[in-house]
PDB file of C-alpha atoms and ligand atoms in Angstrom:
ATOM      1  CA  MET A  15     157.936 -50.091 214.292  1.00 47.00           C
ATOM      2  CA  ASN A  16     159.285 -47.129 216.263  1.00 49.00           C
ATOM      3  CA  ASP A  17     157.557 -46.485 219.525  1.00 54.00           C
ATOM      4  CA  LYS A  18     159.158 -43.908 221.807  1.00 65.00           C
ATOM      5  CA  LYS A  19     157.705 -42.073 224.768  1.00 77.00           C
ATOM      6  CA  LEU A  20     156.356 -38.607 223.937  1.00 84.00           C
ATOM      7  CA  TYR A  21     158.183 -35.592 225.348  1.00 91.00           C
ATOM      8  CA  SER A  22     156.468 -33.818 228.241  1.00 92.00           C
ATOM      9  CA  PRO A  23     155.732 -30.066 227.826  1.00 94.00           C
ATOM     10  CA  LYS A  24     158.473 -29.279 230.367  1.00 95.00           C
ATOM     11  CA  VAL A  25     161.101 -31.308 228.481  1.00 95.00           C
ATOM     12  CA  MET A  26     159.920 -29.831 225.163  1.00 96.00           C
ATOM     13  CA  LYS A  27     160.375 -26.324 226.551  1.00 96.00           C
ATOM     14  CA  ASP A  28     163.866 -27.183 227.906  1.00 97.00           C
ATOM     15  CA  ILE A  29     164.981 -28.592 224.554  1.00 97.00           C
ATOM     16  CA  LEU A  30     163.590 -25.611 222.621  1.00 97.00           C
ATOM     17  CA  ASP A  31     165.330 -23.215 225.058  1.00 97.00           C
ATOM     18  CA  LYS A  32     168.598 -25.135 224.775  1.00 97.00           C
ATOM     19  CA  TYR A  33     168.679 -24.381 221.038  1.00 97.00           C
ATOM     20  CA  GLY A  34     167.507 -20.784 221.476  1.00 97.00           C
ATOM     21  CA  PHE A  35     164.261 -21.484 219.619  1.00 97.00           C
ATOM     22  CA  LYS A  36     161.774 -18.606 219.588  1.00 96.00           C
ATOM     23  CA  PHE A  37     158.117 -19.304 218.707  1.00 97.00           C
ATOM     24  CA  SER A  38     157.026 -17.433 215.593  1.00 97.00           C
ATOM     25  CA  LYS A  39     153.445 -16.180 215.609  1.00 95.00           C
ATOM     26  CA  GLY A  40     153.827 -15.336 211.938  1.00 96.00           C
ATOM     27  CA  LEU A  41     154.491 -18.996 211.110  1.00 98.00           C
ATOM     28  CA  GLY A  42     151.531 -20.172 213.198  1.00 97.00           C
ATOM     29  CA  GLN A  43     153.718 -22.061 215.664  1.00 98.00           C
ATOM     30  CA  ASN A  44     151.439 -23.564 218.304  1.00 98.00           C
ATOM     31  CA  PHE A  45     152.822 -26.953 219.228  1.00 98.00           C
ATOM     32  CA  LEU A  46     150.695 -29.834 220.469  1.00 97.00           C
ATOM     33  CA  ILE A  47     151.480 -30.951 224.014  1.00 96.00           C
ATOM     34  CA  ASP A  48     148.644 -33.386 224.739  1.00 96.00           C
ATOM     35  CA  GLY A  49     149.416 -37.034 224.043  1.00 95.00           C
ATOM     36  CA  ASN A  50     145.736 -38.026 223.903  1.00 96.00           C
ATOM     37  CA  ILE A  51     144.940 -35.543 221.155  1.00 97.00           C
ATOM     38  CA  ILE A  52     148.075 -36.480 219.232  1.00 97.00           C
ATOM     39  CA  ASN A  53     147.153 -40.179 219.388  1.00 97.00           C
ATOM     40  CA  LYS A  54     143.588 -39.428 218.319  1.00 97.00           C
ATOM     41  CA  ILE A  55     144.809 -37.526 215.259  1.00 98.00           C
ATOM     42  CA  ALA A  56     147.004 -40.469 214.289  1.00 98.00           C
ATOM     43  CA  ASP A  57     144.148 -42.926 214.954  1.00 98.00           C
ATOM     44  CA  THR A  58     141.807 -40.880 212.755  1.00 98.00           C
ATOM     45  CA  ALA A  59     144.333 -41.231 209.927  1.00 98.00           C
ATOM     46  CA  GLU A  60     144.087 -45.071 210.223  1.00 98.00           C
ATOM     47  CA  LEU A  61     147.763 -45.758 209.624  1.00 98.00           C
ATOM     48  CA  ASP A  62     149.464 -49.099 209.149  1.00 98.00           C
ATOM     49  CA  GLU A  63     152.549 -50.627 207.524  1.00 97.00           C
ATOM     50  CA  LYS A  64     151.183 -49.779 204.076  1.00 98.00           C
ATOM     51  CA  SER A  65     150.778 -46.073 204.861  1.00 98.00           C
ATOM     52  CA  GLY A  66     152.941 -43.192 203.714  1.00 98.00           C
ATOM     53  CA  VAL A  67     152.378 -39.935 205.579  1.00 99.00           C
ATOM     54  CA  LEU A  68     153.077 -36.450 204.370  1.00 98.00           C
ATOM     55  CA  GLU A  69     153.154 -34.115 207.363  1.00 98.00           C
ATOM     56  CA  ILE A  70     153.016 -30.352 206.891  1.00 98.00           C
ATOM     57  CA  GLY A  71     154.853 -28.434 209.627  1.00 98.00           C
ATOM     58  CA  PRO A  72     156.226 -30.950 212.152  1.00 98.00           C
ATOM     59  CA  GLY A  73     157.201 -28.146 214.576  1.00 98.00           C
ATOM     60  CA  PHE A  74     158.791 -29.705 217.653  1.00 98.00           C
ATOM     61  CA  GLY A  75     157.731 -33.092 216.333  1.00 97.00           C
ATOM     62  CA  THR A  76     155.401 -34.667 218.886  1.00 96.00           C
ATOM     63  CA  LEU A  77     152.827 -35.602 216.240  1.00 97.00           C
ATOM     64  CA  THR A  78     155.666 -36.696 213.929  1.00 98.00           C
ATOM     65  CA  GLN A  79     156.887 -39.113 216.615  1.00 96.00           C
ATOM     66  CA  VAL A  80     153.522 -40.865 216.732  1.00 97.00           C
ATOM     67  CA  LEU A  81     153.169 -40.892 212.940  1.00 98.00           C
ATOM     68  CA  CYS A  82     156.623 -42.503 212.623  1.00 98.00           C
ATOM     69  CA  GLY A  83     155.502 -45.165 215.086  1.00 97.00           C
ATOM     70  CA  LYS A  84     152.484 -46.119 213.013  1.00 98.00           C
ATOM     71  CA  ALA A  85     153.267 -45.565 209.320  1.00 98.00           C
ATOM     72  CA  LYS A  86     155.765 -47.189 206.989  1.00 98.00           C
ATOM     73  CA  LYS A  87     157.255 -43.854 205.997  1.00 98.00           C
ATOM     74  CA  VAL A  88     156.814 -40.196 206.962  1.00 98.00           C
ATOM     75  CA  VAL A  89     157.963 -37.174 204.983  1.00 98.00           C
ATOM     76  CA  ALA A  90     157.621 -33.928 206.924  1.00 98.00           C
ATOM     77  CA  ILE A  91     157.931 -30.471 205.398  1.00 98.00           C
ATOM     78  CA  GLU A  92     158.949 -27.683 207.769  1.00 98.00           C
ATOM     79  CA  ILE A  93     159.506 -24.089 206.688  1.00 98.00           C
ATOM     80  CA  ASP A  94     161.447 -23.085 209.808  1.00 98.00           C
ATOM     81  CA  LYS A  95     165.035 -24.230 209.441  1.00 98.00           C
ATOM     82  CA  SER A  96     165.811 -23.142 213.004  1.00 97.00           C
ATOM     83  CA  LEU A  97     164.028 -26.324 214.107  1.00 98.00           C
ATOM     84  CA  GLU A  98     166.605 -28.525 212.378  1.00 98.00           C
ATOM     85  CA  ARG A  99     168.875 -28.682 215.433  1.00 97.00           C
ATOM     86  CA  VAL A 100     165.900 -29.602 217.622  1.00 97.00           C
ATOM     87  CA  HIS A 101     164.886 -32.346 215.199  1.00 98.00           C
ATOM     88  CA  LYS A 102     168.448 -33.761 215.212  1.00 97.00           C
ATOM     89  CA  GLU A 103     167.953 -34.416 218.923  1.00 95.00           C
ATOM     90  CA  THR A 104     164.297 -35.463 218.978  1.00 93.00           C
ATOM     91  CA  LEU A 105     163.372 -37.088 215.690  1.00 96.00           C
ATOM     92  CA  ASN A 106     165.752 -39.962 215.084  1.00 95.00           C
ATOM     93  CA  TYR A 107     163.630 -42.306 213.024  1.00 97.00           C
ATOM     94  CA  ASP A 108     164.775 -44.468 210.121  1.00 97.00           C
ATOM     95  CA  ASN A 109     161.422 -44.054 208.387  1.00 98.00           C
ATOM     96  CA  LEU A 110     161.407 -40.229 208.535  1.00 98.00           C
ATOM     97  CA  LYS A 111     162.635 -37.659 206.042  1.00 98.00           C
ATOM     98  CA  ILE A 112     162.385 -33.954 206.857  1.00 98.00           C
ATOM     99  CA  ILE A 113     162.464 -31.359 204.100  1.00 98.00           C
ATOM    100  CA  TYR A 114     163.093 -27.758 205.187  1.00 98.00           C
ATOM    101  CA  ASP A 115     161.018 -25.776 202.733  1.00 98.00           C
ATOM    102  CA  ASP A 116     157.738 -23.966 202.184  1.00 98.00           C
ATOM    103  CA  PHE A 117     154.925 -26.441 201.490  1.00 98.00           C
ATOM    104  CA  MET A 118     153.332 -23.925 199.110  1.00 98.00           C
ATOM    105  CA  LYS A 119     156.432 -24.033 196.876  1.00 98.00           C
ATOM    106  CA  ILE A 120     156.883 -27.798 196.727  1.00 98.00           C
ATOM    107  CA  ASP A 121     156.015 -30.015 193.763  1.00 98.00           C
ATOM    108  CA  VAL A 122     154.011 -32.416 195.907  1.00 98.00           C
ATOM    109  CA  ASN A 123     152.952 -34.730 193.067  1.00 98.00           C
ATOM    110  CA  LYS A 124     156.622 -35.351 192.283  1.00 98.00           C
ATOM    111  CA  LEU A 125     157.454 -35.817 195.967  1.00 98.00           C
ATOM    112  CA  ILE A 126     154.662 -38.376 196.413  1.00 98.00           C
ATOM    113  CA  GLU A 127     155.781 -40.307 193.367  1.00 98.00           C
ATOM    114  CA  GLU A 128     159.428 -40.386 194.463  1.00 98.00           C
ATOM    115  CA  GLU A 129     159.018 -40.968 198.198  1.00 98.00           C
ATOM    116  CA  PHE A 130     155.942 -43.137 198.628  1.00 98.00           C
ATOM    117  CA  LYS A 131     156.109 -45.804 195.912  1.00 97.00           C
ATOM    118  CA  GLY A 132     153.455 -48.474 196.498  1.00 97.00           C
ATOM    119  CA  LEU A 133     152.154 -46.859 199.699  1.00 98.00           C
ATOM    120  CA  ASP A 134     148.699 -45.586 200.587  1.00 98.00           C
ATOM    121  CA  VAL A 135     149.462 -41.892 201.061  1.00 98.00           C
ATOM    122  CA  LYS A 136     147.736 -39.681 203.627  1.00 98.00           C
ATOM    123  CA  ILE A 137     148.323 -36.078 204.632  1.00 98.00           C
ATOM    124  CA  VAL A 138     148.315 -35.482 208.374  1.00 98.00           C
ATOM    125  CA  ALA A 139     149.002 -32.121 209.990  1.00 98.00           C
ATOM    126  CA  ASN A 140     148.339 -29.583 212.657  1.00 98.00           C
ATOM    127  CA  LEU A 141     148.172 -26.791 210.103  1.00 98.00           C
ATOM    128  CA  PRO A 142     149.609 -23.302 210.606  1.00 97.00           C
ATOM    129  CA  TYR A 143     146.419 -21.222 210.862  1.00 95.00           C
ATOM    130  CA  TYR A 144     147.673 -18.226 208.847  1.00 95.00           C
ATOM    131  CA  ILE A 145     147.732 -20.345 205.691  1.00 96.00           C
ATOM    132  CA  THR A 146     145.143 -23.107 206.240  1.00 96.00           C
ATOM    133  CA  THR A 147     142.876 -22.304 203.295  1.00 93.00           C
ATOM    134  CA  PRO A 148     145.656 -21.906 200.687  1.00 95.00           C
ATOM    135  CA  ILE A 149     147.180 -25.215 201.851  1.00 97.00           C
ATOM    136  CA  ILE A 150     143.854 -27.068 201.585  1.00 96.00           C
ATOM    137  CA  MET A 151     143.138 -25.517 198.178  1.00 92.00           C
ATOM    138  CA  LYS A 152     146.611 -26.501 196.936  1.00 95.00           C
ATOM    139  CA  ILE A 153     146.047 -30.093 198.062  1.00 96.00           C
ATOM    140  CA  LEU A 154     142.655 -30.298 196.357  1.00 92.00           C
ATOM    141  CA  GLU A 155     143.562 -28.467 193.154  1.00 90.00           C
ATOM    142  CA  GLU A 156     146.805 -30.327 192.510  1.00 94.00           C
ATOM    143  CA  LYS A 157     144.963 -33.667 192.770  1.00 93.00           C
ATOM    144  CA  TYR A 158     147.530 -35.711 194.641  1.00 97.00           C
ATOM    145  CA  LYS A 159     147.286 -39.484 194.701  1.00 97.00           C
ATOM    146  CA  ILE A 160     146.216 -39.641 198.338  1.00 98.00           C
ATOM    147  CA  SER A 161     143.355 -41.376 200.135  1.00 98.00           C
ATOM    148  CA  LYS A 162     142.901 -39.191 203.201  1.00 98.00           C
ATOM    149  CA  ILE A 163     143.664 -35.842 204.784  1.00 98.00           C
ATOM    150  CA  VAL A 164     143.485 -35.396 208.549  1.00 98.00           C
ATOM    151  CA  VAL A 165     144.208 -31.865 209.684  1.00 98.00           C
ATOM    152  CA  MET A 166     143.837 -29.672 212.731  1.00 98.00           C
ATOM    153  CA  VAL A 167     142.407 -26.308 211.761  1.00 98.00           C
ATOM    154  CA  GLN A 168     140.663 -23.401 213.448  1.00 97.00           C
ATOM    155  CA  LYS A 169     137.181 -24.489 214.581  1.00 97.00           C
ATOM    156  CA  GLU A 170     135.437 -21.935 212.320  1.00 95.00           C
ATOM    157  CA  VAL A 171     137.370 -23.175 209.297  1.00 96.00           C
ATOM    158  CA  ALA A 172     136.376 -26.784 210.034  1.00 97.00           C
ATOM    159  CA  GLN A 173     132.745 -25.714 210.241  1.00 95.00           C
ATOM    160  CA  ARG A 174     133.017 -23.891 206.931  1.00 94.00           C
ATOM    161  CA  LEU A 175     134.627 -26.878 205.213  1.00 95.00           C
ATOM    162  CA  ASN A 176     131.939 -29.185 206.546  1.00 94.00           C
ATOM    163  CA  SER A 177     128.849 -26.978 206.084  1.00 94.00           C
ATOM    164  CA  VAL A 178     125.649 -27.306 204.038  1.00 91.00           C
ATOM    165  CA  PRO A 179     123.948 -24.999 201.479  1.00 90.00           C
ATOM    166  CA  GLY A 180     122.234 -21.974 202.993  1.00 86.00           C
ATOM    167  CA  SER A 181     124.145 -22.031 206.297  1.00 89.00           C
ATOM    168  CA  LYS A 182     126.236 -19.004 207.219  1.00 88.00           C
ATOM    169  CA  ASP A 183     129.487 -20.974 206.965  1.00 90.00           C
ATOM    170  CA  TYR A 184     128.798 -22.242 203.448  1.00 93.00           C
ATOM    171  CA  GLY A 185     131.250 -20.886 200.885  1.00 90.00           C
ATOM    172  CA  ALA A 186     133.099 -21.545 197.642  1.00 90.00           C
ATOM    173  CA  ILE A 187     135.711 -23.586 199.538  1.00 92.00           C
ATOM    174  CA  THR A 188     132.972 -25.860 200.963  1.00 95.00           C
ATOM    175  CA  LEU A 189     132.050 -26.795 197.396  1.00 96.00           C
ATOM    176  CA  ALA A 190     135.667 -27.237 196.311  1.00 94.00           C
ATOM    177  CA  VAL A 191     136.009 -29.737 199.151  1.00 96.00           C
ATOM    178  CA  GLN A 192     132.709 -31.503 198.448  1.00 96.00           C
ATOM    179  CA  TYR A 193     133.708 -31.935 194.828  1.00 97.00           C
ATOM    180  CA  ARG A 194     136.632 -34.136 195.817  1.00 96.00           C
ATOM    181  CA  ALA A 195     135.990 -35.495 199.298  1.00 97.00           C
ATOM    182  CA  ASP A 196     133.647 -36.598 202.057  1.00 97.00           C
ATOM    183  CA  THR A 197     134.346 -34.607 205.187  1.00 97.00           C
ATOM    184  CA  GLU A 198     133.797 -35.247 208.853  1.00 97.00           C
ATOM    185  CA  ILE A 199     134.764 -33.272 211.949  1.00 97.00           C
ATOM    186  CA  ALA A 200     136.635 -35.880 213.970  1.00 98.00           C
ATOM    187  CA  MET A 201     136.872 -33.833 217.186  1.00 97.00           C
ATOM    188  CA  LEU A 202     136.779 -30.376 218.679  1.00 98.00           C
ATOM    189  CA  VAL A 203     139.954 -29.341 220.452  1.00 98.00           C
ATOM    190  CA  PRO A 204     140.325 -26.730 223.208  1.00 97.00           C
ATOM    191  CA  ASN A 205     143.192 -24.237 223.080  1.00 97.00           C
ATOM    192  CA  THR A 206     144.742 -25.706 226.253  1.00 96.00           C
ATOM    193  CA  VAL A 207     146.480 -28.516 224.338  1.00 97.00           C
ATOM    194  CA  PHE A 208     148.922 -26.171 222.588  1.00 97.00           C
ATOM    195  CA  MET A 209     152.135 -24.400 223.536  1.00 97.00           C
ATOM    196  CA  PRO A 210     151.760 -21.408 223.324  1.00 97.00           C
ATOM    197  CA  ARG A 211     147.945 -21.302 223.515  1.00 96.00           C
ATOM    198  CA  PRO A 212     146.246 -19.792 220.473  1.00 95.00           C
ATOM    199  CA  LYS A 213     143.294 -17.435 221.051  1.00 94.00           C
ATOM    200  CA  VAL A 214     140.887 -19.666 219.127  1.00 95.00           C
ATOM    201  CA  ASP A 215     139.573 -23.197 219.531  1.00 96.00           C
ATOM    202  CA  SER A 216     140.395 -25.836 216.976  1.00 98.00           C
ATOM    203  CA  ALA A 217     138.993 -28.938 215.342  1.00 98.00           C
ATOM    204  CA  VAL A 218     140.382 -31.964 213.579  1.00 98.00           C
ATOM    205  CA  ILE A 219     138.734 -32.507 210.233  1.00 98.00           C
ATOM    206  CA  GLU A 220     138.995 -35.628 208.129  1.00 98.00           C
ATOM    207  CA  PHE A 221     138.690 -35.657 204.323  1.00 98.00           C
ATOM    208  CA  ASN A 222     138.193 -38.977 202.602  1.00 98.00           C
ATOM    209  CA  ILE A 223     139.176 -38.408 198.996  1.00 97.00           C
ATOM    210  CA  LEU A 224     136.639 -39.703 196.481  1.00 97.00           C
ATOM    211  CA  LYS A 225     137.845 -42.048 193.727  1.00 95.00           C
ATOM    212  CA  ALA A 226     136.304 -39.670 191.163  1.00 95.00           C
ATOM    213  CA  PRO A 227     134.890 -36.152 191.607  1.00 96.00           C
ATOM    214  CA  ARG A 228     131.396 -36.141 193.138  1.00 97.00           C
ATOM    215  CA  ILE A 229     129.824 -34.747 189.952  1.00 98.00           C
ATOM    216  CA  THR A 230     130.825 -34.919 186.309  1.00 97.00           C
ATOM    217  CA  VAL A 231     130.971 -31.660 184.388  1.00 97.00           C
ATOM    218  CA  GLU A 232     132.091 -30.695 180.894  1.00 95.00           C
ATOM    219  CA  ASP A 233     134.508 -28.063 182.124  1.00 95.00           C
ATOM    220  CA  GLU A 234     135.881 -28.169 185.672  1.00 94.00           C
ATOM    221  CA  GLU A 235     137.436 -24.719 185.420  1.00 93.00           C
ATOM    222  CA  LEU A 236     134.111 -23.192 184.390  1.00 94.00           C
ATOM    223  CA  LEU A 237     132.385 -24.965 187.309  1.00 96.00           C
ATOM    224  CA  PHE A 238     134.731 -23.269 189.767  1.00 94.00           C
ATOM    225  CA  SER A 239     134.421 -19.896 188.017  1.00 93.00           C
ATOM    226  CA  VAL A 240     130.627 -20.199 188.326  1.00 95.00           C
ATOM    227  CA  ILE A 241     130.904 -21.131 192.008  1.00 94.00           C
ATOM    228  CA  LYS A 242     133.294 -18.258 192.785  1.00 92.00           C
ATOM    229  CA  ALA A 243     131.120 -15.810 190.836  1.00 92.00           C
ATOM    230  CA  SER A 244     128.000 -16.914 192.719  1.00 92.00           C
ATOM    231  CA  PHE A 245     129.635 -16.370 196.098  1.00 88.00           C
ATOM    232  CA  GLY A 246     131.496 -13.224 195.035  1.00 78.00           C
ATOM    233  CA  GLN A 247     128.758 -10.850 196.105  1.00 74.00           C
ATOM    234  CA  ARG A 248     126.781 -12.535 198.823  1.00 68.00           C
ATOM    235  CA  ARG A 249     123.795 -10.226 198.913  1.00 76.00           C
ATOM    236  CA  LYS A 250     123.289 -10.164 195.136  1.00 85.00           C
ATOM    237  CA  THR A 251     120.968 -12.484 193.227  1.00 93.00           C
ATOM    238  CA  LEU A 252     122.464 -15.443 191.424  1.00 94.00           C
ATOM    239  CA  LEU A 253     121.778 -13.725 188.092  1.00 95.00           C
ATOM    240  CA  ASN A 254     123.605 -10.538 189.061  1.00 94.00           C
ATOM    241  CA  GLY A 255     126.486 -12.396 190.696  1.00 92.00           C
ATOM    242  CA  LEU A 256     127.081 -14.481 187.568  1.00 94.00           C
ATOM    243  CA  CYS A 257     126.686 -11.575 185.126  1.00 93.00           C
ATOM    244  CA  ASN A 258     128.898  -9.172 187.063  1.00 91.00           C
ATOM    245  CA  ASN A 259     131.662 -11.564 187.982  1.00 90.00           C
ATOM    246  CA  LEU A 260     131.821 -13.572 184.759  1.00 90.00           C
ATOM    247  CA  LYS A 261     131.169 -10.496 182.593  1.00 90.00           C
ATOM    248  CA  LEU A 262     128.344 -12.207 180.712  1.00 91.00           C
ATOM    249  CA  PRO A 263     125.223 -10.718 179.110  1.00 92.00           C
ATOM    250  CA  LYS A 264     122.109 -10.927 181.296  1.00 93.00           C
ATOM    251  CA  GLU A 265     119.901 -12.558 178.625  1.00 93.00           C
ATOM    252  CA  ILE A 266     122.282 -15.479 178.166  1.00 92.00           C
ATOM    253  CA  VAL A 267     122.679 -16.172 181.876  1.00 95.00           C
ATOM    254  CA  LYS A 268     118.939 -15.781 182.516  1.00 95.00           C
ATOM    255  CA  GLU A 269     118.067 -18.228 179.776  1.00 94.00           C
ATOM    256  CA  ALA A 270     120.682 -20.724 180.921  1.00 95.00           C
ATOM    257  CA  LEU A 271     119.360 -20.635 184.506  1.00 96.00           C
ATOM    258  CA  GLU A 272     115.785 -21.064 183.367  1.00 95.00           C
ATOM    259  CA  ASN A 273     116.746 -23.999 181.158  1.00 95.00           C
ATOM    260  CA  VAL A 274     118.016 -25.852 184.235  1.00 96.00           C
ATOM    261  CA  ASP A 275     115.021 -24.816 186.373  1.00 96.00           C
ATOM    262  CA  ILE A 276     116.949 -22.519 188.682  1.00 97.00           C
ATOM    263  CA  ASP A 277     115.339 -19.244 189.695  1.00 96.00           C
ATOM    264  CA  PRO A 278     117.680 -16.374 188.617  1.00 95.00           C
ATOM    265  CA  GLY A 279     116.418 -14.340 191.600  1.00 94.00           C
ATOM    266  CA  ILE A 280     117.706 -16.646 194.345  1.00 94.00           C
ATOM    267  CA  ARG A 281     121.054 -16.265 196.088  1.00 91.00           C
ATOM    268  CA  GLY A 282     123.939 -18.457 194.999  1.00 90.00           C
ATOM    269  CA  GLU A 283     124.714 -19.618 198.517  1.00 89.00           C
ATOM    270  CA  THR A 284     121.483 -21.638 198.661  1.00 91.00           C
ATOM    271  CA  LEU A 285     122.532 -23.948 195.824  1.00 95.00           C
ATOM    272  CA  GLY A 286     124.219 -27.331 196.104  1.00 96.00           C
ATOM    273  CA  LEU A 287     127.092 -28.749 194.066  1.00 97.00           C
ATOM    274  CA  ASP A 288     124.752 -30.593 191.667  1.00 97.00           C
ATOM    275  CA  GLN A 289     122.959 -27.389 190.747  1.00 97.00           C
ATOM    276  CA  PHE A 290     126.234 -25.540 190.165  1.00 97.00           C
ATOM    277  CA  GLY A 291     127.266 -28.409 187.897  1.00 98.00           C
ATOM    278  CA  ARG A 292     124.070 -28.064 185.855  1.00 97.00           C
ATOM    279  CA  ILE A 293     124.524 -24.286 185.552  1.00 97.00           C
ATOM    280  CA  ALA A 294     128.144 -24.682 184.403  1.00 97.00           C
ATOM    281  CA  ASP A 295     127.215 -27.285 181.760  1.00 96.00           C
ATOM    282  CA  GLU A 296     124.320 -25.152 180.488  1.00 96.00           C
ATOM    283  CA  LEU A 297     126.437 -21.984 180.310  1.00 95.00           C
ATOM    284  CA  LYS A 298     129.063 -23.938 178.428  1.00 93.00           C
ATOM    285  CA  LYS A 299     126.484 -24.830 175.752  1.00 90.00           C
ATOM    286  CA  HIS A 300     125.278 -21.241 175.474  1.00 84.00           C
ATOM    287  CA  LEU A 301     128.685 -19.711 175.330  1.00 78.00           C
ATOM    288  CA  ASN A 302     130.436 -22.401 173.367  1.00 67.00           C
ATOM    289  CA  LEU A 303     133.393 -21.810 175.687  1.00 52.00           C
TER     290      LEU A 303
HETATM  291  N1  SAM B 403     152.979 -30.329 214.003  1.00 54.98           N
HETATM  292  C1  SAM B 403     153.431 -29.535 215.124  1.00 54.98           C
HETATM  293  C2  SAM B 403     152.548 -29.819 216.311  1.00 54.98           C
HETATM  294  O1  SAM B 403     151.434 -30.263 216.097  1.00 54.98           O
HETATM  295  O2  SAM B 403     152.985 -29.559 217.435  1.00 54.98           O
HETATM  296  C3  SAM B 403     153.485 -28.039 214.811  1.00 54.98           C
HETATM  297  C4  SAM B 403     152.207 -27.422 214.322  1.00 54.98           C
HETATM  298  S1  SAM B 403     152.270 -25.675 214.158  1.00 54.98           S
HETATM  299  C5  SAM B 403     150.546 -25.312 214.313  1.00 54.98           C
HETATM  300  C6  SAM B 403     152.537 -25.396 212.431  1.00 54.98           C
HETATM  301  C7  SAM B 403     153.923 -25.720 211.898  1.00 54.98           C
HETATM  302  O3  SAM B 403     153.958 -25.446 210.490  1.00 54.98           O
HETATM  303  C8  SAM B 403     155.050 -24.888 212.491  1.00 54.98           C
HETATM  304  O4  SAM B 403     156.122 -25.730 212.838  1.00 54.98           O
HETATM  305  C9  SAM B 403     155.460 -23.922 211.372  1.00 54.98           C
HETATM  306  O5  SAM B 403     156.812 -23.528 211.436  1.00 54.98           O
HETATM  307  C10 SAM B 403     155.145 -24.759 210.142  1.00 54.98           C
HETATM  308  N2  SAM B 403     154.873 -23.988 208.923  1.00 54.98           N
HETATM  309  C11 SAM B 403     154.315 -22.759 208.822  1.00 54.98           C
HETATM  310  N3  SAM B 403     154.173 -22.410 207.535  1.00 54.98           N
HETATM  311  C12 SAM B 403     154.643 -23.442 206.782  1.00 54.98           C
HETATM  312  C13 SAM B 403     154.786 -23.663 205.376  1.00 54.98           C
HETATM  313  N4  SAM B 403     154.380 -22.768 204.486  1.00 54.98           N
HETATM  314  N5  SAM B 403     155.344 -24.828 204.964  1.00 54.98           N
HETATM  315  C14 SAM B 403     155.749 -25.756 205.873  1.00 54.98           C
HETATM  316  N6  SAM B 403     155.648 -25.594 207.212  1.00 54.98           N
HETATM  317  C15 SAM B 403     155.093 -24.458 207.661  1.00 54.98           C
END
């Protein structure tokens, strides 16, 4: 497969200058310049000739180069069309297709079906930090047929995605992730490996998508409404959080919580996914939703 030498930071800068490229802070453009980190990201994704890779935001394309060298096919989605001229010079790979569009607007299920027939699909990206959470939520909610996600995110976001009940980082998104995937922080990354350097440190987080959701519930939508409601007002009790945010009568919620042996006076952020599942199923019975 393709195996070309990576561009040095100096050559990258010269090529970007040649095409008058200006880094956009608004689009989260911090390009990777460290070959070791780039190779580690690709290694974490465990790519081979049966892999299809969807990359979000190829930027200059250093990570894309390595992905093209290891996977059968890569489809990269880049919002910034001004990079097209750069890509024409740097990303000449037979197994690469670049789509210039906003990832948030793309029908990714359709794309995966059309572009990656018979391949084991993985999402690999150094995500633009301004939109990390919406991108991860889109991937999880739209239930793509993929086996793995390997993404660089802000260190704090990685910690939140990988946290446990009761910790300060634990949030509704942690549970949304746990519902569908096992997570692991593959490595912490200093800001020195980017051009330009972001103010924050980063981490690469790996999601291994479960074959079926971690718990089975009657009504998935209600589960996530219950989770959001419980985290909506962090200092409130679980009972108040659920009543206020779901607009439900206190007696019903209190009874439902007691039926599943959960103290209505505790705070929602101390509960695990299993317990939220039991609450959602019990509320469903009470409300006949
Ligand atoms: N992958 C490159 C690397 O590692 O050097 C660039 C990573 S940079 C952090 C994020 C990239 O995502 C930028 O190229 C940016 O233009 C692109 N981007 C930002 N928002 C996007 C969106 N909504 N859809 C697709 N690409 C986006």
